[in-house]
Coordinates of C-alpha atoms and ligand atoms in Angstrom, one line a residue:
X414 CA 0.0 5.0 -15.8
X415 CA 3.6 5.3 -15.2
X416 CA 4.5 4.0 -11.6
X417 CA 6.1 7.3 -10.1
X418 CA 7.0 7.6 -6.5
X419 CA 9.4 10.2 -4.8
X420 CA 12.2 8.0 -6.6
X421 CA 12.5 5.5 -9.2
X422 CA 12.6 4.9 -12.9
X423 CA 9.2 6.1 -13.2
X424 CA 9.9 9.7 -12.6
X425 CA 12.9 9.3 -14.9
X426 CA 11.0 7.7 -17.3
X427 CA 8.1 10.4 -17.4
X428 CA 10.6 13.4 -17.3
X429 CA 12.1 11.8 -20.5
X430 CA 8.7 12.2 -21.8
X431 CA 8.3 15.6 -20.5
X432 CA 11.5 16.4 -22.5
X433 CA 10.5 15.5 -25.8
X434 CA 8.3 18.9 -25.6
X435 CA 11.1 21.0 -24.5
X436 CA 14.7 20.7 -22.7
X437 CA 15.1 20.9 -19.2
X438 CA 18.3 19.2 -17.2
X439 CA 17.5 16.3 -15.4
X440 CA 19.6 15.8 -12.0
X441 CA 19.7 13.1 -9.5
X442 CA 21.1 13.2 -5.5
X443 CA 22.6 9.7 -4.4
X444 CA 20.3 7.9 -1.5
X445 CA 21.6 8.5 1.8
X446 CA 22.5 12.3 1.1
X447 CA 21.4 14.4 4.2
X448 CA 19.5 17.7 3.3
X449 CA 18.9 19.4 6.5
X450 CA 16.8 17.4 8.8
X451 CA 16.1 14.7 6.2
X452 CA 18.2 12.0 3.8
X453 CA 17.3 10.7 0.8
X454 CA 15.5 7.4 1.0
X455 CA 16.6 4.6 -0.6
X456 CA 15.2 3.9 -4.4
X457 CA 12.2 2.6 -5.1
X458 CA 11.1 0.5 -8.3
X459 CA 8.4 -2.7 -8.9
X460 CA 9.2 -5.3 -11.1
X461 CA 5.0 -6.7 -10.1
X462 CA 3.0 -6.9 -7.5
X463 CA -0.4 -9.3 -6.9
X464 CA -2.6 -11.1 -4.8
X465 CA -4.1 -14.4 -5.9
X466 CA -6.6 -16.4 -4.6
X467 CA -6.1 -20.2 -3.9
X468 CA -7.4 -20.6 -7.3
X469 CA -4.4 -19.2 -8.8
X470 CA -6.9 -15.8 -9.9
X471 CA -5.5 -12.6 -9.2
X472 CA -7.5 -10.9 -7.4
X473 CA -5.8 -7.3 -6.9
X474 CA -3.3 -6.9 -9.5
X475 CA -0.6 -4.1 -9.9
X476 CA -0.4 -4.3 -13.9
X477 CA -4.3 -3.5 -14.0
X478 CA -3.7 -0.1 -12.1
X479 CA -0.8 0.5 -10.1
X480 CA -2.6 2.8 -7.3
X481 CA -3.5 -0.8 -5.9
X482 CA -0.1 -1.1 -4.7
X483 CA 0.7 1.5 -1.8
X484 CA 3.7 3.4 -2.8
X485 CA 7.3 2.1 -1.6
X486 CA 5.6 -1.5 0.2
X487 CA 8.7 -3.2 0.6
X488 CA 9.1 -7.0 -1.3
X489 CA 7.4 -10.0 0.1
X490 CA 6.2 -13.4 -1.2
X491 CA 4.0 -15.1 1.1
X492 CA 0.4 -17.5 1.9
X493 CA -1.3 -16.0 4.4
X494 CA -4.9 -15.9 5.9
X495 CA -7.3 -13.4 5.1
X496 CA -7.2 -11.8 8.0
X497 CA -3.6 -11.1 8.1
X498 CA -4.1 -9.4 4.3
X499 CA -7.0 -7.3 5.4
X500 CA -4.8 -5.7 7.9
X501 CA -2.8 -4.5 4.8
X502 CA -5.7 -3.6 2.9
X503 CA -6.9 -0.1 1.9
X504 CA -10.2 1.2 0.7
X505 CA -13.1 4.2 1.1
X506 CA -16.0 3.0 2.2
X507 CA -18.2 6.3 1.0
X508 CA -17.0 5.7 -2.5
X509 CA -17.0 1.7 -2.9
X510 CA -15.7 2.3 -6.9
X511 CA -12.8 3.8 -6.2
X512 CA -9.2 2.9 -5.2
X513 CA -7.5 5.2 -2.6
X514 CA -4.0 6.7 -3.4
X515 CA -1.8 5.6 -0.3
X516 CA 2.2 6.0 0.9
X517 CA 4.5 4.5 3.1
X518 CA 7.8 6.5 2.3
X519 CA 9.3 6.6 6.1
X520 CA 8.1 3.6 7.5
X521 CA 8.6 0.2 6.4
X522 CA 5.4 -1.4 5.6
X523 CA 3.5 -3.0 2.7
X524 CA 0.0 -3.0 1.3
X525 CA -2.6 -3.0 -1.3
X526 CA -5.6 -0.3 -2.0
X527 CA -9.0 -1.9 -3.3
X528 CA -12.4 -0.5 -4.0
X529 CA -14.6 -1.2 -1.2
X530 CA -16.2 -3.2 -3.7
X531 CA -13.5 -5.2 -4.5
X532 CA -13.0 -5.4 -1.0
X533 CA -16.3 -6.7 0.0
X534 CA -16.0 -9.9 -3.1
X535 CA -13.1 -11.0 -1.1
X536 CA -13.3 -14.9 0.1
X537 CA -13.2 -14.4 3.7
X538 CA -12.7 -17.6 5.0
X539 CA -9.7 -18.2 2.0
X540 CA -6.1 -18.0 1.9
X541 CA -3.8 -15.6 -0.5
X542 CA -1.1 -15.7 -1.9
X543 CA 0.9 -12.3 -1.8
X544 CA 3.8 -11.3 -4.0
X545 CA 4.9 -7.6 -3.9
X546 CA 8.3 -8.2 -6.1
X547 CA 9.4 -4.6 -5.5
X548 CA 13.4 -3.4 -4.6
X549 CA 14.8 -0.7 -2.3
X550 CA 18.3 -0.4 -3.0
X551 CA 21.1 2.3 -2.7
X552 CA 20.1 4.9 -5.9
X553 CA 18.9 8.1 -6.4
X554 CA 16.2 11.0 -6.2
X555 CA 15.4 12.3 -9.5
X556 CA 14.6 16.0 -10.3
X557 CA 14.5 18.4 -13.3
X558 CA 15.2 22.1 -13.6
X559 CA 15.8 24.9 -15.7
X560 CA 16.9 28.4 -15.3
X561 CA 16.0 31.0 -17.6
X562 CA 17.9 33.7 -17.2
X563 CA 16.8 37.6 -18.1
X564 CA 18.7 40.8 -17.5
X565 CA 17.3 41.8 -14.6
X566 CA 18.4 40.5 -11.2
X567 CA 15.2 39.4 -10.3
X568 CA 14.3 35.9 -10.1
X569 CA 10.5 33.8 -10.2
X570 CA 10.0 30.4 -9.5
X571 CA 7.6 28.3 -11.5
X572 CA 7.7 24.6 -9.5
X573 CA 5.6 21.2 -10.2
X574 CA 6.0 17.5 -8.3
X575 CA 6.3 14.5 -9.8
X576 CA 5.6 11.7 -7.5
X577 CA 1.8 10.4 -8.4
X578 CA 1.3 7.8 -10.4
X579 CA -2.5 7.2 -12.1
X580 CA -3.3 10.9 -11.2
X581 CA -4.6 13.4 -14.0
X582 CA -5.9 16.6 -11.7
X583 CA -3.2 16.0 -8.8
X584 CA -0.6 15.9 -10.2
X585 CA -0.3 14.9 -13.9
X586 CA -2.3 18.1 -15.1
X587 CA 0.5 20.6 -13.2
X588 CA 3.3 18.9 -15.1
X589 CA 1.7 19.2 -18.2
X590 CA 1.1 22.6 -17.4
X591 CA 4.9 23.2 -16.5
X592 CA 6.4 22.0 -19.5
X593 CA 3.8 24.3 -21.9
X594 CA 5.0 27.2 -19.9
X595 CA 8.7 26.7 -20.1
X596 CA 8.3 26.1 -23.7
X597 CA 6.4 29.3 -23.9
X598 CA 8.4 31.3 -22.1
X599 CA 12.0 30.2 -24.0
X600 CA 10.4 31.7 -26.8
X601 CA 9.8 35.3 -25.3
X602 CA 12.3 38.3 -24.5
X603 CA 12.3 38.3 -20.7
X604 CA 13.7 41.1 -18.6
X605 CA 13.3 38.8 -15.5
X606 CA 14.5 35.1 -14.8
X607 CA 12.3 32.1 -14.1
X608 CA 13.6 29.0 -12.6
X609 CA 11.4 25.9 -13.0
X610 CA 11.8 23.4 -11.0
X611 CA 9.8 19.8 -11.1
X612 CA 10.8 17.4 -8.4
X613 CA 9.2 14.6 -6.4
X614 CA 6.7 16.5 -3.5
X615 CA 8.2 17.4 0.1
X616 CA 12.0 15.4 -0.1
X617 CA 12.5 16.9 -3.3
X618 CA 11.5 20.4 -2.6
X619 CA 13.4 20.2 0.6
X620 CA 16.7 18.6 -1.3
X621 CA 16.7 21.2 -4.2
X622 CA 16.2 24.3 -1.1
X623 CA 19.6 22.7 0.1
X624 CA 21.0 22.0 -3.1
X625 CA 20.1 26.0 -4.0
X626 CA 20.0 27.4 -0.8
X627 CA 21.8 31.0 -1.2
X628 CA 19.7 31.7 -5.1
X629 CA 16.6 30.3 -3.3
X630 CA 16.7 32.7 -0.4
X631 CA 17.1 35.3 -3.1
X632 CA 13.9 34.7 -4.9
X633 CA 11.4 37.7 -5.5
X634 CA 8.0 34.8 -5.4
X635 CA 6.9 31.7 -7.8
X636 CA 4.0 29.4 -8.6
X637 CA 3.0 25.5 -7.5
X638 CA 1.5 24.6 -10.3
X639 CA -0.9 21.3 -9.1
X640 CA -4.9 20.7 -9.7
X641 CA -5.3 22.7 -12.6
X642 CA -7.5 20.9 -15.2
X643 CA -10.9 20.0 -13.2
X644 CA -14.2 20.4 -13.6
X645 CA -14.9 22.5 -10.7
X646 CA -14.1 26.0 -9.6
X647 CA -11.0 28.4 -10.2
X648 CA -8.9 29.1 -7.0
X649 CA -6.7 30.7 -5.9
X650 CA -4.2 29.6 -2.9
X651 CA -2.6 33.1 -1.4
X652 CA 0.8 33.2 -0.2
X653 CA 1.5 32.9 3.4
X654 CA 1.6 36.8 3.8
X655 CA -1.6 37.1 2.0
X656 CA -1.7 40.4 0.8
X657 CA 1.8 40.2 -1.2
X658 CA 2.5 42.4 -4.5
X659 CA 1.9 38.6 -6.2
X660 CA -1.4 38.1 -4.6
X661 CA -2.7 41.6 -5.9
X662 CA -1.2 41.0 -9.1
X663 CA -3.0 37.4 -9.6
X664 CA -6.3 39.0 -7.9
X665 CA -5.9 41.7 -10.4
X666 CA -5.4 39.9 -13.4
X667 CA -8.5 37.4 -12.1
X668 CA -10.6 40.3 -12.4
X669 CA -9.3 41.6 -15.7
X670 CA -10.2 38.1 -17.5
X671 CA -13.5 38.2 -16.0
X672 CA -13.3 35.1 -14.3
X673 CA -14.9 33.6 -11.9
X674 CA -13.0 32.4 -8.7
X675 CA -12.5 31.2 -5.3
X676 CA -10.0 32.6 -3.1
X677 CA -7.7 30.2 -0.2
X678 CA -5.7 31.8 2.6
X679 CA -2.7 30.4 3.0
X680 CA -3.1 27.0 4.5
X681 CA 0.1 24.8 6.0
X682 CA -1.3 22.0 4.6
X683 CA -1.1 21.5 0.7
X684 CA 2.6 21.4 -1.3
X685 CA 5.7 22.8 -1.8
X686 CA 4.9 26.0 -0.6
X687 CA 5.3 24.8 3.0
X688 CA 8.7 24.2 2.1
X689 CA 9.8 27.6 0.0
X690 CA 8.3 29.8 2.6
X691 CA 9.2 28.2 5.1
X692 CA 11.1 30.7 7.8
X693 CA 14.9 30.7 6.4
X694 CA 13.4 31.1 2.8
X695 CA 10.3 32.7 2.9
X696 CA 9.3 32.6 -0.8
X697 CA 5.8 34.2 -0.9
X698 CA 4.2 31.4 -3.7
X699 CA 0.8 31.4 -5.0
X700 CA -1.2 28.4 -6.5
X701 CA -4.0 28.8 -9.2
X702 CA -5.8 25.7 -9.4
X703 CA -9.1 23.9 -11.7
X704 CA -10.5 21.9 -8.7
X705 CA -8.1 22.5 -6.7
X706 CA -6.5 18.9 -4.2
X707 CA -8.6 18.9 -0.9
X708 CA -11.8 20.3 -2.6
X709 CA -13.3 17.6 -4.9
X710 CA -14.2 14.4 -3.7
X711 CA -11.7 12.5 -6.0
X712 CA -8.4 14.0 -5.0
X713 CA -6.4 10.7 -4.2
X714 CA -8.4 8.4 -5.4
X715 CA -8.4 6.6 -8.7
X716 CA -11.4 8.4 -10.3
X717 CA -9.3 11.4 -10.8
X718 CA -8.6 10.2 -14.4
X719 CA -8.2 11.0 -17.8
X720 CA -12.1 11.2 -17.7
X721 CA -12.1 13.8 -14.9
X722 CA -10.1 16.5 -16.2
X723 CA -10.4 18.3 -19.2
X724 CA -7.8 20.5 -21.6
X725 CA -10.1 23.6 -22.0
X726 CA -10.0 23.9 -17.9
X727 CA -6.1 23.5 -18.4
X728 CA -5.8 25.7 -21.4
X729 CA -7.9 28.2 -19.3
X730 CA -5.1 28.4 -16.6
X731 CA -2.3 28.3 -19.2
X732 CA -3.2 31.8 -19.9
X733 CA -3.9 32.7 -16.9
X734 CA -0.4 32.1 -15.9
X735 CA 0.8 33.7 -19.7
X736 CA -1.2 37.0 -18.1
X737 CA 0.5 36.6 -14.4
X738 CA 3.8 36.4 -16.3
X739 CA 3.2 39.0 -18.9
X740 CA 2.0 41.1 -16.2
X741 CA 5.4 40.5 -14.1
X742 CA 7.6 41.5 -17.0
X743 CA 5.9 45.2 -17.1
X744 CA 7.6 45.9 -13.8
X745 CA 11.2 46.8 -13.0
X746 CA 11.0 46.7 -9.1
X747 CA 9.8 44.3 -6.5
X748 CA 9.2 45.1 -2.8
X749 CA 11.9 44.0 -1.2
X750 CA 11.4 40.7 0.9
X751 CA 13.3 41.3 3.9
X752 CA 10.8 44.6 4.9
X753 CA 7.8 42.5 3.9
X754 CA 8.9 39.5 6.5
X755 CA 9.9 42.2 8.8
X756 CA 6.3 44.2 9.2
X757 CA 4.8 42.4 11.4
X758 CA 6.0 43.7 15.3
X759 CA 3.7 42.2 17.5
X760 CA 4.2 41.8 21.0
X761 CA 3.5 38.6 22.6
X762 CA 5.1 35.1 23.3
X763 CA 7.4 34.1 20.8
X764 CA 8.8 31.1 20.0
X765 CA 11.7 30.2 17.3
X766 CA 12.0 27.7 14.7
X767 CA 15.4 26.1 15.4
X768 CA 15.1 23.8 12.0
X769 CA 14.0 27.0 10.1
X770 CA 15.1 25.5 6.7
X771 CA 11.8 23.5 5.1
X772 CA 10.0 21.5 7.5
X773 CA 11.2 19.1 10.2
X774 CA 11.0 15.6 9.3
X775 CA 8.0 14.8 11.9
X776 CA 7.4 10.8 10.9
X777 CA 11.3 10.1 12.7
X778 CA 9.9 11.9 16.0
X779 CA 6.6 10.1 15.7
X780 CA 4.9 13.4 15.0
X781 CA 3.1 12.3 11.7
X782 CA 1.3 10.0 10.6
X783 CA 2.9 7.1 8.7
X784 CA 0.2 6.6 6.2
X785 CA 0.3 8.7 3.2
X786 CA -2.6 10.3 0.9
X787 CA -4.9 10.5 3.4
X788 CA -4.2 13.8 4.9
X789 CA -8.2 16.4 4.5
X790 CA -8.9 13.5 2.1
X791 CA -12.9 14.0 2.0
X792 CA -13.4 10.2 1.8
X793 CA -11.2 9.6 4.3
X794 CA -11.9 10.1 8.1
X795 CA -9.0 9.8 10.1
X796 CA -10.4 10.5 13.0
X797 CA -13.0 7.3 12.6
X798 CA -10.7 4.7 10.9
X799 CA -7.2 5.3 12.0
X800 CA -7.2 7.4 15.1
X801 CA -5.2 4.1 17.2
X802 CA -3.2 3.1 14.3
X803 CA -1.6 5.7 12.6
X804 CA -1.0 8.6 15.7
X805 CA 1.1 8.2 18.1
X806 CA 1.4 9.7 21.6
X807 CA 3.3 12.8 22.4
X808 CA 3.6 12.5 26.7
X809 CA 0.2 10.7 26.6
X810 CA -1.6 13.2 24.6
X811 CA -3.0 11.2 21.5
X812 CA -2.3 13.4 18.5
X813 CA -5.0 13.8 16.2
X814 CA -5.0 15.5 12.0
X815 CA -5.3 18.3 14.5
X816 CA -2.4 18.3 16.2
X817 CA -0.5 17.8 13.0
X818 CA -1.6 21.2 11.7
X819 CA -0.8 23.2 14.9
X820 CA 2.7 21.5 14.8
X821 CA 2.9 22.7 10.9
X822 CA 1.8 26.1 11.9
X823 CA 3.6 26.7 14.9
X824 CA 6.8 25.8 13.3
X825 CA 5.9 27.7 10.1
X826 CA 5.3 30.9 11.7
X827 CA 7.9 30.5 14.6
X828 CA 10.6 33.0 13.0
X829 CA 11.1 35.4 16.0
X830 CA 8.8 37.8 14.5
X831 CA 4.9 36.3 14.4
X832 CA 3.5 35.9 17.8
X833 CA 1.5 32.9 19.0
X834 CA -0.8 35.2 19.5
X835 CA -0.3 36.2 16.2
X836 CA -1.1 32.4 14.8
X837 CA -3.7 32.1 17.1
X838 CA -5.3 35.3 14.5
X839 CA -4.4 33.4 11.8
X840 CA -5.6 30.2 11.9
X841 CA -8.6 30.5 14.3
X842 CA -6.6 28.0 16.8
X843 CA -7.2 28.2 20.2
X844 CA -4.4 30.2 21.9
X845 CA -4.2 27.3 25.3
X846 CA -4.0 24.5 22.5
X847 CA -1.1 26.6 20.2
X848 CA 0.8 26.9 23.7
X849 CA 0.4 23.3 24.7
X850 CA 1.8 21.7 21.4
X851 CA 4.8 24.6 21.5
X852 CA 6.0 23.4 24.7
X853 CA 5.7 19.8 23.5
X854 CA 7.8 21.4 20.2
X855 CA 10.1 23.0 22.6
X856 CA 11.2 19.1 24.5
X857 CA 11.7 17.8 20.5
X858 CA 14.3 20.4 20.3
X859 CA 12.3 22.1 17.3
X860 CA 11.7 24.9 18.8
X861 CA 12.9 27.5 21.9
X862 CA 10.6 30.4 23.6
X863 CA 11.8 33.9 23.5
X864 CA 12.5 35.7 26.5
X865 CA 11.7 38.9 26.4
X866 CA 8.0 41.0 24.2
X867 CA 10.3 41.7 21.3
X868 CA 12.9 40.1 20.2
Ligands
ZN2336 ZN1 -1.4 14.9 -3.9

């Protein structure tokens, strides 16, 4: 129930907790510090945040569950009518009991997330009171790491986020996860390194890859560990080359334990990994998850609780990992990165990243939408509810959660050596609509075509 966001004395406060299991260094970056084509935002923290009826009751109230306040709603204190609040009101109408997880980080806005029931015992025809007492001053983003060095020159990431508050599968059950693991592996002879890393999701990734960018580029591969104590099925996320040394090795070891699982091609969508392999990195990372975010029904919304996930499924992928790592230690060698980026020669048109370090920010070019959580969200139709609201126009063509993922994947892939015909392969997007959104790319200055089949 701590209030975490991407910054704030929540995070500190639960990587002080996380600590009391075993050390780590905690490390902060000042607001306003640019890493690549972001800054750090200011810091947020809430001192409360309600609404009350004209009755005095409070009728949505931050201290009863903090998901009901939409992360980093800037302060206000004002009457208003219903109407206005409703146009700051959240909620999922296909699951009425539940409160939707929602963020504003890069636009300044405010609002509360209800149940649909909650929603629906509102006084229509009343007028609220609404105090969000919250501060965004000049601070910093928080982060913990620690590097464990072996003898060998070859270096693993192991990397959790931070950021949700109220969450157990996505994302309090990877940090729990993170911290057994380091403990564990302090107490083992390694011949390799592992560097864990637990920052807030997407700034924080992107700020430690600048902060680290020459050992980063040199890692061999590495974990996100995220969803991995639900009640549903094992999975496994592949790396974006999808048939690296890591991905045999976890298939492998899957098989060995006689488990039963679900395997993911690399999708842009999901965490950190977007960042880590993106083109100047290209950290091949794998994700083993219990229910993993996007496939159960109560990924972002408050009924993924306490009550929803349960230790044996985390214990379960505790050794899992204890194999993958075990496994890791037998060999001496790695394939060597640069070859496996390198394989694929395909003719065809090629584009290039030119902001190949992590992601572009796309919210400052109005390439993404401004409301946070909501992204493959099963209860959530974008295209139905928000489709005016939150996409904007790029040159009068509306962009839809569509869009968005042909912008991720065309900038993902656009290193000079993958082919849009190449993505078109991968992702089962139509080549004409892949071409469309590069040349739209190409007038944001993101990206520039190739001249020439093989460059
Ligand atoms: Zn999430």
């Amino acid at each position: 129930p701590i209030c975490r966001s991407i910054t704030g004395d929540g995070v500190r406060k639960t990587l002080a907790i996380l600590r009391e299991i075993t050390d780590f260094e905690i490390l902060e970056i000042p607001t306003g510090t640019k890493c690549y084509d972001w800054t750090i935002p200011k810091e947020w923290n809430v001192n409360d945040a309600y609404v009350k009826d004209q009755n005095g009751n409070k009728v949505i109230d931050f201290q009863r569950n903090n998901l009901h306040l939409k992360s980093y709603s800037i302060p206000i204190h004002k009457i208003m009518s219903f109407k206005e609040l409703e146009s700051h009101l959240e909620t999922l109408i296909d699951m009425p009991d539940a409160i939707p997880y929602r963020t504003s980080y890069y636009k300044e806005d405010w609002g509360f997330c209800i149940s649909h029931n909650q929603y629906m015992n509102l006084e229509k025809n009343s007028t609220y009171e609404v105090v969000i007492d919250t501060t965004l001053n000049d601070g910093h983003l928080t982060y913990g790491q620690k590097i464990i060095k072996g003898e060998s020159k070859h270096e693993f990431l192991i990397s959790t986020y931070c950021c949700h508050p109220s969450l157990a599968n996505d994302n309090l059950s990877g940090m729990v996860l993170w911290i057994l693991l380091l403990q564990w592996i302090k107490q083992k002879k390694r011949k390799h390194s592992y560097r864990f890393v637990i920052v807030p999701e997407t700034i924080g990734a992107i700020a430690y890859l600048s902060k680290n960018e020459s050992e980063m580029k040199n890692l061999v591969g590495g974990f996100i560990l995220t969803c991995v104590a639900g009640p549903g099925n094992l999975e496994y996320k592949k790396s974006f080359h999808g048939n690296h040394f890591l991905d045999d090795l976890v298939l492998r070891i899957l098989k060995k334990l006689n488990l039963d699982f679900i395997t993911h091609d690399f999708d842009i969508n999901g965490s950190d990994e977007r960042q880590y392999s993106s083109p100047f990195f290209r950290i091949p990372i794998g994700t083993i998850c219990k229910s993993k975010y996007y496939e159960y029904n109560y990924y972002h919304t408050s009924k993924d609780n306490l009550e929803f996930i349960k230790s044996e499924s985390l214990i379960k992928v505790f050794q899992i990992y204890i194999s993958i790592i075990e496994e890791i230690e037998k060999f001496e060698n790695f394939p060597d990165k640069k070859i496996l980026n390198s394989e694929n020669k395909n003719s065809g048109k090629k584009f290039l990243s030119l902001m190949p370090y992590c992601e572009p920010m796309l919210s400052k070019r109005n390439l993404y939408p401004t409301n946070g959580g909501t992204i493959k969200q099963k209860m959530f139709d974008v295209e139905k509810r928000h489709n005016d609201k939150i996409y904007q126009d790029i040159k009068g063509k509306k962009i839809t959660g569509k869009h968005l993922d042909i912008i991720r994947w065309i900038l993902f892939y656009s290193d000079g050596i993958f082919s849009l015909e190449d993505i078109a392969k991968k992702t089962n997007i139509p080549f004409d609509g892949l071409l469309l959104v590069a040349n739209e790319l190409c007038t944001h200055n993101l990206l520039k075509f190739l001249d020439g089949e093989n460059k």
